[in-house]
CSV table of C-alpha atoms in Angstrom, one decimal:
chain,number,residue,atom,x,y,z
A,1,UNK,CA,-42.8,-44.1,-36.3
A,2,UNK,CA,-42.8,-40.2,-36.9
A,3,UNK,CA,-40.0,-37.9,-37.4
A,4,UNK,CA,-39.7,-33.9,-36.8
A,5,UNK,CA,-38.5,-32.6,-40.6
A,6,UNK,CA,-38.9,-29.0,-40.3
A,7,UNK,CA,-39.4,-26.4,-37.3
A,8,UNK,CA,-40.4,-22.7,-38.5
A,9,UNK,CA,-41.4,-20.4,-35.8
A,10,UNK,CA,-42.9,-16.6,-36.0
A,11,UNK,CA,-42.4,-13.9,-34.4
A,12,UNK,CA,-44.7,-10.2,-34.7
A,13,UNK,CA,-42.7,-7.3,-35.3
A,14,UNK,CA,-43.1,-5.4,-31.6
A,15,UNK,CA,-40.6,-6.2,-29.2
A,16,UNK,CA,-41.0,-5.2,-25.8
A,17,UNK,CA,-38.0,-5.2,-23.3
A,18,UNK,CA,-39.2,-7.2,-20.0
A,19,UNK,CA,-36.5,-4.2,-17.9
A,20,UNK,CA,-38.3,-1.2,-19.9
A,21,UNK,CA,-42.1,-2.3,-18.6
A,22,UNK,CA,-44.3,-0.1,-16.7
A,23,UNK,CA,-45.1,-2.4,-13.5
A,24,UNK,CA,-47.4,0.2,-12.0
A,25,UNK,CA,-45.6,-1.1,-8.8
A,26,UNK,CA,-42.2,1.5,-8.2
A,27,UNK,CA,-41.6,0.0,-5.1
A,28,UNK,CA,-40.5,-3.4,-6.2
A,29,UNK,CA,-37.4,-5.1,-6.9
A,30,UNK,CA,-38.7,-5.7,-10.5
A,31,UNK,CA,-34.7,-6.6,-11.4
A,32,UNK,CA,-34.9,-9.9,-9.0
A,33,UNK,CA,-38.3,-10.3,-10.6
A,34,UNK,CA,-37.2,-10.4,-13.8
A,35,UNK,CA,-33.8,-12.9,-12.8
A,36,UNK,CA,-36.2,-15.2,-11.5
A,37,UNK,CA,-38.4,-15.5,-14.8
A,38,UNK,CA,-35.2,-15.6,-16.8
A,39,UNK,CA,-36.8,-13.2,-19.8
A,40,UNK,CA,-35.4,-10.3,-21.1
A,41,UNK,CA,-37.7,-9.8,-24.1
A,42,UNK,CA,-41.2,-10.5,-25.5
A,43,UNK,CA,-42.8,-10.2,-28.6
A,44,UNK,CA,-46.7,-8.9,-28.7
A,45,UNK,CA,-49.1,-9.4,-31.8
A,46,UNK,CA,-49.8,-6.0,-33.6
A,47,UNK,CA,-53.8,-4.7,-33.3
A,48,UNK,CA,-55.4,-7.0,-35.8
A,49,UNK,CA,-53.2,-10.1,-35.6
A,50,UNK,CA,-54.7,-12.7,-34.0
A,51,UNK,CA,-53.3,-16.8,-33.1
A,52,UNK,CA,-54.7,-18.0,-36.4
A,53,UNK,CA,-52.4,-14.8,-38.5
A,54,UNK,CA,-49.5,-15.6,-36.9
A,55,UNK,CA,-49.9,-19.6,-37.4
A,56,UNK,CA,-50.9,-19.3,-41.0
A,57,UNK,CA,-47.5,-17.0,-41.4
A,58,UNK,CA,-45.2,-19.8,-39.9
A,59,UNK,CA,-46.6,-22.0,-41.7
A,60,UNK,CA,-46.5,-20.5,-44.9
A,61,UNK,CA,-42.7,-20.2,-44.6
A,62,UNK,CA,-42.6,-23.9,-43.5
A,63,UNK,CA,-44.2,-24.9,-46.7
A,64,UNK,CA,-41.9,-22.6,-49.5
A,65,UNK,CA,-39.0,-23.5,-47.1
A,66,UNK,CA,-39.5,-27.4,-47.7
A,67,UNK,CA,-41.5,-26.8,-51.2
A,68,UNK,CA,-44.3,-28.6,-49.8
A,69,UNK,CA,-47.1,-29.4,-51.6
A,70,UNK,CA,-50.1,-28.3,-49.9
A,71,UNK,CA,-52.1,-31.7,-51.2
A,72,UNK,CA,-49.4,-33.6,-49.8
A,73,UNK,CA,-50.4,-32.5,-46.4
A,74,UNK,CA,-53.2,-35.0,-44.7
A,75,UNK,CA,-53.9,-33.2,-41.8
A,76,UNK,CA,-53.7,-30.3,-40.1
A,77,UNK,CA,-53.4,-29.8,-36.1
A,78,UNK,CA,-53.2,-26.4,-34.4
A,79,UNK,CA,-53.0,-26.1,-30.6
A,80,UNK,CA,-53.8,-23.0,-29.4
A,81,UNK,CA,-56.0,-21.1,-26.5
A,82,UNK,CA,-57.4,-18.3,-29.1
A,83,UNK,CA,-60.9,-18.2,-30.4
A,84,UNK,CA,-61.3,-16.5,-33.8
A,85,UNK,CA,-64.7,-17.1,-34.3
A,86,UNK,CA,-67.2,-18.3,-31.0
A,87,UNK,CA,-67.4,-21.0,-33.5
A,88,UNK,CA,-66.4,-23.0,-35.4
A,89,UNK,CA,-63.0,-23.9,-34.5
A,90,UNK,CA,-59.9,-21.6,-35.3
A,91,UNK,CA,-58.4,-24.7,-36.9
A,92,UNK,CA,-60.5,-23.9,-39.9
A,93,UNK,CA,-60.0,-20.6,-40.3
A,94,UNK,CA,-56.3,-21.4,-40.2
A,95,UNK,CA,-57.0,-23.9,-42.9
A,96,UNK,CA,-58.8,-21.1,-44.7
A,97,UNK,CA,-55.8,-18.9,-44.7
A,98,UNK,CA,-54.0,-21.5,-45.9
A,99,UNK,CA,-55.6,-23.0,-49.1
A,100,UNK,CA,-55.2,-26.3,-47.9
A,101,UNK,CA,-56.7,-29.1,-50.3
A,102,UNK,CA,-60.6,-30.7,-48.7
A,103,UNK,CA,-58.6,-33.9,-48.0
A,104,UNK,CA,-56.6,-32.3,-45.2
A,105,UNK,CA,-58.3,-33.0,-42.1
A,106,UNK,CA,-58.3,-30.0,-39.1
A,107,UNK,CA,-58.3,-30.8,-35.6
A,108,UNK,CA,-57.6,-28.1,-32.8
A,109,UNK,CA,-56.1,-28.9,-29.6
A,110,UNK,CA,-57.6,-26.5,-26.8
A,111,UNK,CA,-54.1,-27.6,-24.5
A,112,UNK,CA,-52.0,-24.8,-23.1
A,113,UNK,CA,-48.6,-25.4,-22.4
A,114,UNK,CA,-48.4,-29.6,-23.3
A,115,UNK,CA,-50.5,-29.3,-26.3
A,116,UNK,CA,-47.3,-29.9,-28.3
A,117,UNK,CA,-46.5,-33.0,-27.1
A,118,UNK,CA,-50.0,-34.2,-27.4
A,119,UNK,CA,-50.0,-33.4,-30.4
A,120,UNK,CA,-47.4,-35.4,-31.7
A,121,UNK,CA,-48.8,-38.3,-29.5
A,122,UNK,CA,-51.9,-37.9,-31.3
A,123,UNK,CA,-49.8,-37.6,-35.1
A,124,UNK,CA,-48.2,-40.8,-34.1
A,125,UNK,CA,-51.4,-43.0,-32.9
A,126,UNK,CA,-52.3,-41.1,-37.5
A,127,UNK,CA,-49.0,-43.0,-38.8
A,128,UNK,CA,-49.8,-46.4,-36.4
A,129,UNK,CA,-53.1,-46.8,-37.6
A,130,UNK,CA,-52.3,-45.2,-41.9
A,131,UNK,CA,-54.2,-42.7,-41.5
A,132,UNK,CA,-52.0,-40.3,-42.4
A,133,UNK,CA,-48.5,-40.1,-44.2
A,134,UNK,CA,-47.4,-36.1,-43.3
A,135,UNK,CA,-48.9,-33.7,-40.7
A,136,UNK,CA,-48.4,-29.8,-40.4
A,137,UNK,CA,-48.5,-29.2,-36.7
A,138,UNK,CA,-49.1,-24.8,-36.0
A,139,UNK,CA,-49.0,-23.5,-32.4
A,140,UNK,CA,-50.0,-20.2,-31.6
A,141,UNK,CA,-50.5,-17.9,-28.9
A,142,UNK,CA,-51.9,-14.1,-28.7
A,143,UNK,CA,-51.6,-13.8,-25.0
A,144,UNK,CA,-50.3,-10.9,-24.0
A,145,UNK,CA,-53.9,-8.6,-24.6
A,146,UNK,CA,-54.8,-10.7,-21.8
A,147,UNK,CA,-52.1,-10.1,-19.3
A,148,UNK,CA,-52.5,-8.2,-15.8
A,149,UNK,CA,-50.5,-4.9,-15.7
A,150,UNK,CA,-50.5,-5.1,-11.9
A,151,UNK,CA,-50.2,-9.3,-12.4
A,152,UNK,CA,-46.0,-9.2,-12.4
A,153,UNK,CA,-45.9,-13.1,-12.0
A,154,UNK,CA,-47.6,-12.8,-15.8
A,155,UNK,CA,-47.1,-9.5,-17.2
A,156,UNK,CA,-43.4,-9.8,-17.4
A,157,UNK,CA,-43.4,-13.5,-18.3
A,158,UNK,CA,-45.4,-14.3,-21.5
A,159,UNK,CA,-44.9,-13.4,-24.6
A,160,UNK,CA,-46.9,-14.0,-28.3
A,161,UNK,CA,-45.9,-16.2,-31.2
A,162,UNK,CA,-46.2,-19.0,-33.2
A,163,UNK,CA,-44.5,-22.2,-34.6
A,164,UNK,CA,-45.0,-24.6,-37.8
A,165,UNK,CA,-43.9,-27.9,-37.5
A,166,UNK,CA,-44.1,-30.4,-40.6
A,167,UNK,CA,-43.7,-34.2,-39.0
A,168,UNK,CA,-43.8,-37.3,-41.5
A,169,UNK,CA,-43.9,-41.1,-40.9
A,170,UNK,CA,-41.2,-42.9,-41.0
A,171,UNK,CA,-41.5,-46.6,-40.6
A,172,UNK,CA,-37.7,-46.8,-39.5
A,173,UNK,CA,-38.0,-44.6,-36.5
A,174,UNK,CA,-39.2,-46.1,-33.2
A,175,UNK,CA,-42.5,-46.0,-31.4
A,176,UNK,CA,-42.2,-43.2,-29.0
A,177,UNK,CA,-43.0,-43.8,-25.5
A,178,UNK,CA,-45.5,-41.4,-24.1
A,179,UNK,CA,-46.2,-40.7,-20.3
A,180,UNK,CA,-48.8,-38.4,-19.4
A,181,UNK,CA,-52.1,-37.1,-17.5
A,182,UNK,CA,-54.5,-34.4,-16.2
A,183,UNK,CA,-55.8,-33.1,-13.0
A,184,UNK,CA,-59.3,-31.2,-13.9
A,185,UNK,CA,-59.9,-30.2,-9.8
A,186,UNK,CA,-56.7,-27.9,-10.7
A,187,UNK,CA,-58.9,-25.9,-13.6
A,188,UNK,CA,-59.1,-22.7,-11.9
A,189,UNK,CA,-55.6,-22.4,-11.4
A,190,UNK,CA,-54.8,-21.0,-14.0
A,191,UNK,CA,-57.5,-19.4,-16.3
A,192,UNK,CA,-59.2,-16.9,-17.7
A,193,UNK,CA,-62.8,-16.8,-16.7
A,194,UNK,CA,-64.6,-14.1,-18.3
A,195,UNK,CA,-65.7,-13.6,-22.0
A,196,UNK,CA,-67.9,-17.2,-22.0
A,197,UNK,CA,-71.2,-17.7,-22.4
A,198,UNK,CA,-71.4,-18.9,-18.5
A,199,UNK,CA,-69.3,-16.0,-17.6
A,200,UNK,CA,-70.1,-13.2,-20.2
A,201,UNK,CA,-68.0,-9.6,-19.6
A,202,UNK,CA,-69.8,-7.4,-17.0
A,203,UNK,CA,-68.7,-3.8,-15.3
A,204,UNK,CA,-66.7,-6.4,-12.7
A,205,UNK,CA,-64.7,-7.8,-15.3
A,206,UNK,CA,-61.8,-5.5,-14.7
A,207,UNK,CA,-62.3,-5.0,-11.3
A,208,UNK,CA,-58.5,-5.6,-9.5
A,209,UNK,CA,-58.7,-8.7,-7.6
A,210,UNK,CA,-56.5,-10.6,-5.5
A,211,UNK,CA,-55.9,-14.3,-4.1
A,212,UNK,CA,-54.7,-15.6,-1.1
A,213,UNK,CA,-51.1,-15.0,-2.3
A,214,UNK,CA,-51.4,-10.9,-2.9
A,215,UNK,CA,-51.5,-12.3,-7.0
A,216,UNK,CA,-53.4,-9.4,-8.4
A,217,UNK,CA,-56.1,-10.2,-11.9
A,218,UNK,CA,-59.1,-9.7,-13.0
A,219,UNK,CA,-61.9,-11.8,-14.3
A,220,UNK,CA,-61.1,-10.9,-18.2
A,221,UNK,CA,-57.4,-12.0,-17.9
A,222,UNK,CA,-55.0,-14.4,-17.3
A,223,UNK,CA,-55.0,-15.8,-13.7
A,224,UNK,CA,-51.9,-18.2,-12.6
A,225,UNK,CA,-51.8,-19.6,-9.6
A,226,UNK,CA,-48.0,-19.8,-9.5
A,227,UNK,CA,-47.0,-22.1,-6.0
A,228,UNK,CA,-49.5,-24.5,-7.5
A,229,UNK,CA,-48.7,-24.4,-10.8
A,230,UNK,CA,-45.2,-25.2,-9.6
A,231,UNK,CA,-45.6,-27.7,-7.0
A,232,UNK,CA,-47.7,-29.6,-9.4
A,233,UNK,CA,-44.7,-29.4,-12.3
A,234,UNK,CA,-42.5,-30.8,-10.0
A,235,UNK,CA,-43.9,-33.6,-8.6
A,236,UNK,CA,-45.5,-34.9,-11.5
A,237,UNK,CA,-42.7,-34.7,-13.4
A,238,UNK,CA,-41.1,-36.7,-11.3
A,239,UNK,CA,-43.9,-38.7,-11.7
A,240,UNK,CA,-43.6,-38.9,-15.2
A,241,UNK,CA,-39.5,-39.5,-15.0
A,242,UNK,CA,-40.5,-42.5,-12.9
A,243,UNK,CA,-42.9,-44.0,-15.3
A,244,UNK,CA,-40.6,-44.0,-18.1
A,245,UNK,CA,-37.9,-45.5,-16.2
A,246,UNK,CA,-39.6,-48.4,-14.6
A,247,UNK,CA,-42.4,-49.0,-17.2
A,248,UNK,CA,-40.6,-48.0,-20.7
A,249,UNK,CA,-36.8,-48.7,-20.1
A,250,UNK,CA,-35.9,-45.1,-20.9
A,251,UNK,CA,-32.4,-44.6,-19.3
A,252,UNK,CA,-31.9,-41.4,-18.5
A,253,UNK,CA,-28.3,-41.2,-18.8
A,254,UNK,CA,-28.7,-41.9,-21.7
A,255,UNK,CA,-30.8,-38.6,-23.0
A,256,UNK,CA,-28.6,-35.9,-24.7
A,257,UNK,CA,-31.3,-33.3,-23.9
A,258,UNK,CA,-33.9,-32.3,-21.7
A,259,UNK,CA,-36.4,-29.7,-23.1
A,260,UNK,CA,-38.7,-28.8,-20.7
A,261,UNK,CA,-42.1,-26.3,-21.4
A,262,UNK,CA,-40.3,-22.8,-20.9
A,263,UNK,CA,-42.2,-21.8,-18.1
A,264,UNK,CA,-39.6,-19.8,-16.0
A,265,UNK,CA,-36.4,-20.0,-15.1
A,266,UNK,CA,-37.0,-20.9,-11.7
A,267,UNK,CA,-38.9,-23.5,-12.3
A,268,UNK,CA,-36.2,-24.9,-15.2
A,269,UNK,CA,-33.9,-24.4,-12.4
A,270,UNK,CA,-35.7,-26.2,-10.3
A,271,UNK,CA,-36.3,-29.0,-12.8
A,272,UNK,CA,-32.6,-29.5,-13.4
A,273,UNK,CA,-31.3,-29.5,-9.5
A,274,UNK,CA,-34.1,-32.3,-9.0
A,275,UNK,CA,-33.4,-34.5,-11.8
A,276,UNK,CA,-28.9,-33.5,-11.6
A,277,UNK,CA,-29.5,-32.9,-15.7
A,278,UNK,CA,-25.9,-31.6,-16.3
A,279,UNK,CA,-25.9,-28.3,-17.9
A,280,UNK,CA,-24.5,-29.0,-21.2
A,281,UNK,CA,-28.0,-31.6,-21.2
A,282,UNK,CA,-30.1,-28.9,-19.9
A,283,UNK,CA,-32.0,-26.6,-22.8
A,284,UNK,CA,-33.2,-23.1,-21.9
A,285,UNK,CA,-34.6,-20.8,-24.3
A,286,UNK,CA,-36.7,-17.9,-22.8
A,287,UNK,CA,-34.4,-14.9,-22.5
A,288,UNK,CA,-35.9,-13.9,-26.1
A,289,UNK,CA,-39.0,-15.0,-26.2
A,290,UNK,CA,-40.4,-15.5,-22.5
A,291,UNK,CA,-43.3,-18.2,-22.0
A,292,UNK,CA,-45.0,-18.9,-25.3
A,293,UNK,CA,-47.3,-21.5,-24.1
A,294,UNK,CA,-47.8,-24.0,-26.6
A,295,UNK,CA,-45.0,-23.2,-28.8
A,296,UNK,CA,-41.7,-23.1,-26.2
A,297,UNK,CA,-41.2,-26.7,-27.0
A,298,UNK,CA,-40.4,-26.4,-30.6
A,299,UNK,CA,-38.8,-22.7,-30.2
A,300,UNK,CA,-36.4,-24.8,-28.4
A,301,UNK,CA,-36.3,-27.4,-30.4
A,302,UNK,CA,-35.6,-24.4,-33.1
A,303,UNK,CA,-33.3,-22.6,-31.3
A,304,UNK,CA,-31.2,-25.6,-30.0
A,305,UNK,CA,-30.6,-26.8,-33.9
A,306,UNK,CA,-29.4,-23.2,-35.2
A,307,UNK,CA,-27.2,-22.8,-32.6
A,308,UNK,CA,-25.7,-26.2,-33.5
A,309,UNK,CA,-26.2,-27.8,-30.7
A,310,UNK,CA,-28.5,-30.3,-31.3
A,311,UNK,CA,-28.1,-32.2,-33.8
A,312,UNK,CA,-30.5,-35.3,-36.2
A,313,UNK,CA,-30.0,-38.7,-34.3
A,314,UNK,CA,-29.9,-37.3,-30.8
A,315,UNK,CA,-32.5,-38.8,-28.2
A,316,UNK,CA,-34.3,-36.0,-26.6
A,317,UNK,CA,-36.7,-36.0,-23.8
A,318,UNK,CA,-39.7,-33.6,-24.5
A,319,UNK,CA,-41.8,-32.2,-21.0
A,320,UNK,CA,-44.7,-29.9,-20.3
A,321,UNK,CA,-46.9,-29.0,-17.5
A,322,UNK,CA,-50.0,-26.8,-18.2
A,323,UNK,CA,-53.5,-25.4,-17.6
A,324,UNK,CA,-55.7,-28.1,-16.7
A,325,UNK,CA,-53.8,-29.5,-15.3
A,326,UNK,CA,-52.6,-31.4,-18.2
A,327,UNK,CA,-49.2,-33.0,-18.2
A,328,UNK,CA,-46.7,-35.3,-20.7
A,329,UNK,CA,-43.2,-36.4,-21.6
A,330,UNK,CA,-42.1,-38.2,-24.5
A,331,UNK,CA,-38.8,-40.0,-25.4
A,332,UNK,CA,-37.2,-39.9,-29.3
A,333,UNK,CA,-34.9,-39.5,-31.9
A,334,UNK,CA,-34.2,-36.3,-33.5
């Protein structure tokens, strides 16, 4: 029904080595931290780039990289966290940036780490129904203004960036089966509460807090709720596994890769001694990039074709688990 024709991701400029960070905390093991989390190095967006810069610049090398006609685009999606404007939508200023033509549609998906998948749930329900004949798919994150310094479990995890993904339909490919869910009594799991018209910034918005755990944030940034968080991945993934087995045939042998949301390693880890993936099935690809939220699936994806390994006719199985909690896995050809 669809198929992926082009992955571009983006990068800004400043790379920061995970080892090199000030943790404010001497007296940790910030080594064993860091082999946990399985990142090395992060990239954060300079002053005045924002999500919407960094996925109108993937983009725009997607579209002179497959001399796309920006016409022949019918809709544009971009999942991301960031607000440029209160309001409207960043998905329009993105489409703003980019010139597009006022017969490409915008939709933004406000998903975290599954928005990908969604998305091309959502692109495939376009081609089922002719609605739509190519889609440009941007993620983006700016994360990493709103990281803890004293919050290791995400100061030396996340990272900024964006990817552009062009997907077209393709009446000869299989309807993908989709698996998925939420859990909205897990919202404050993971969040970021201040800065909203219910919560507006106060002189307590910066004021060091901590949970149950000893995880130290504030009220203006991020807040993850990590033994949650991965319980949660776990088991409904496995949930998810199940479902495609016994209600959409998917044999899992059968799957020549496993790309999972790059949240850490541990959890990856975790992922692959539960499910016995063999390692040459198995996809990491944080070291360089740590956890980019919406847009680890298709740096993978990225990463995993340069490198030659994977390759157009191989069945992958896509994953995520994120902020919600949302959650989805989808089976297809490559």
């Amino acid at each position: 029904m669809l198929k992926i024709v082009d992955i571009v991701p983006y990068f800004p400029k400043k790379v920061i080595e995970i080892s090199k960070l000030d943790t404010h905390k001497p007296e940790l093991n910030t080594k064993k931290i860091i082999d946990a989390i399985g990142v090395e190095y992060v990239h954060q967006s300079a002053k005045d780039e924002y999500a919407v810069d960094m996925g109108r610049k993937a983009a725009e090398k997607l579209i002179k990289k497959n001399n796309l006609k920006k016409d022949d685009i019918d809709f544009l999606f971009f999942a991301s966290l960031n607000n440029y404007f209160f309001i409207p939508a960043s998905v329009f200023f993105l489409h703003k940036q980019l010139d597009l033509s006022d017969k490409t549609a915008s939709y933004q998906l406000k998903l975290g780490c599954s928005a990908f998948i969604y998305g091309l749930m959502l692109i495939q329900g376009l081609f089922a129904t002719n609605q739509a004949k190519r889609v440009l798919l941007v993620t983006a994150i700016d994360i990493r203004n709103f990281l803890y310094p004293n919050s290791l479990g995400t100061f030396l995890l996340f990272g900024d960036g964006a990817t552009a993904t062009i997907i077209e339909k393709n009446d000869a490919a299989p309807i993908i089966p989709f698996v998925y869910g939420s859990n909205g009594r897990f919202a404050d799991n993971v969040f970021i509460k201040d800065g909203t018209e219910n919560f507006p910034y106060s002189k307590k918005s910066f004021k060091e807090r901590k949970d149950k755990y000893g995880t130290t944030f504030s009220d203006a940034t991020l807040y993850l709720n990590s033994v949650n968080t991965f319980n949660n991945t776990i088991s409904k993934t496995e949930w998810m596994f199940q479902k495609l087995v016994e209600e959409k045939g998917v044999n899992l042998a059968n799957i020549d890769f496993f790309f999972f949301h790059q949240s850490s390693l541990l959890t990856l880890k975790a992922l692959q001694k539960k499910f016995n993936i063999p390692d040459e099935k198995m996809i990491f690809a944080l070291k360089n990039y740590g956890n980019t939220v919406s847009s680890t699936i298709p740096i993978a994806l990225f990463d995993a074709e340069k490198q030659g390994k994977l390759k157009r006719g191989d069945k992958i199985l896509l994953s995520a688990f994120g902020i919600g909690f949302s959650w989805i896995s989808a089976v297809l050809e490559y």
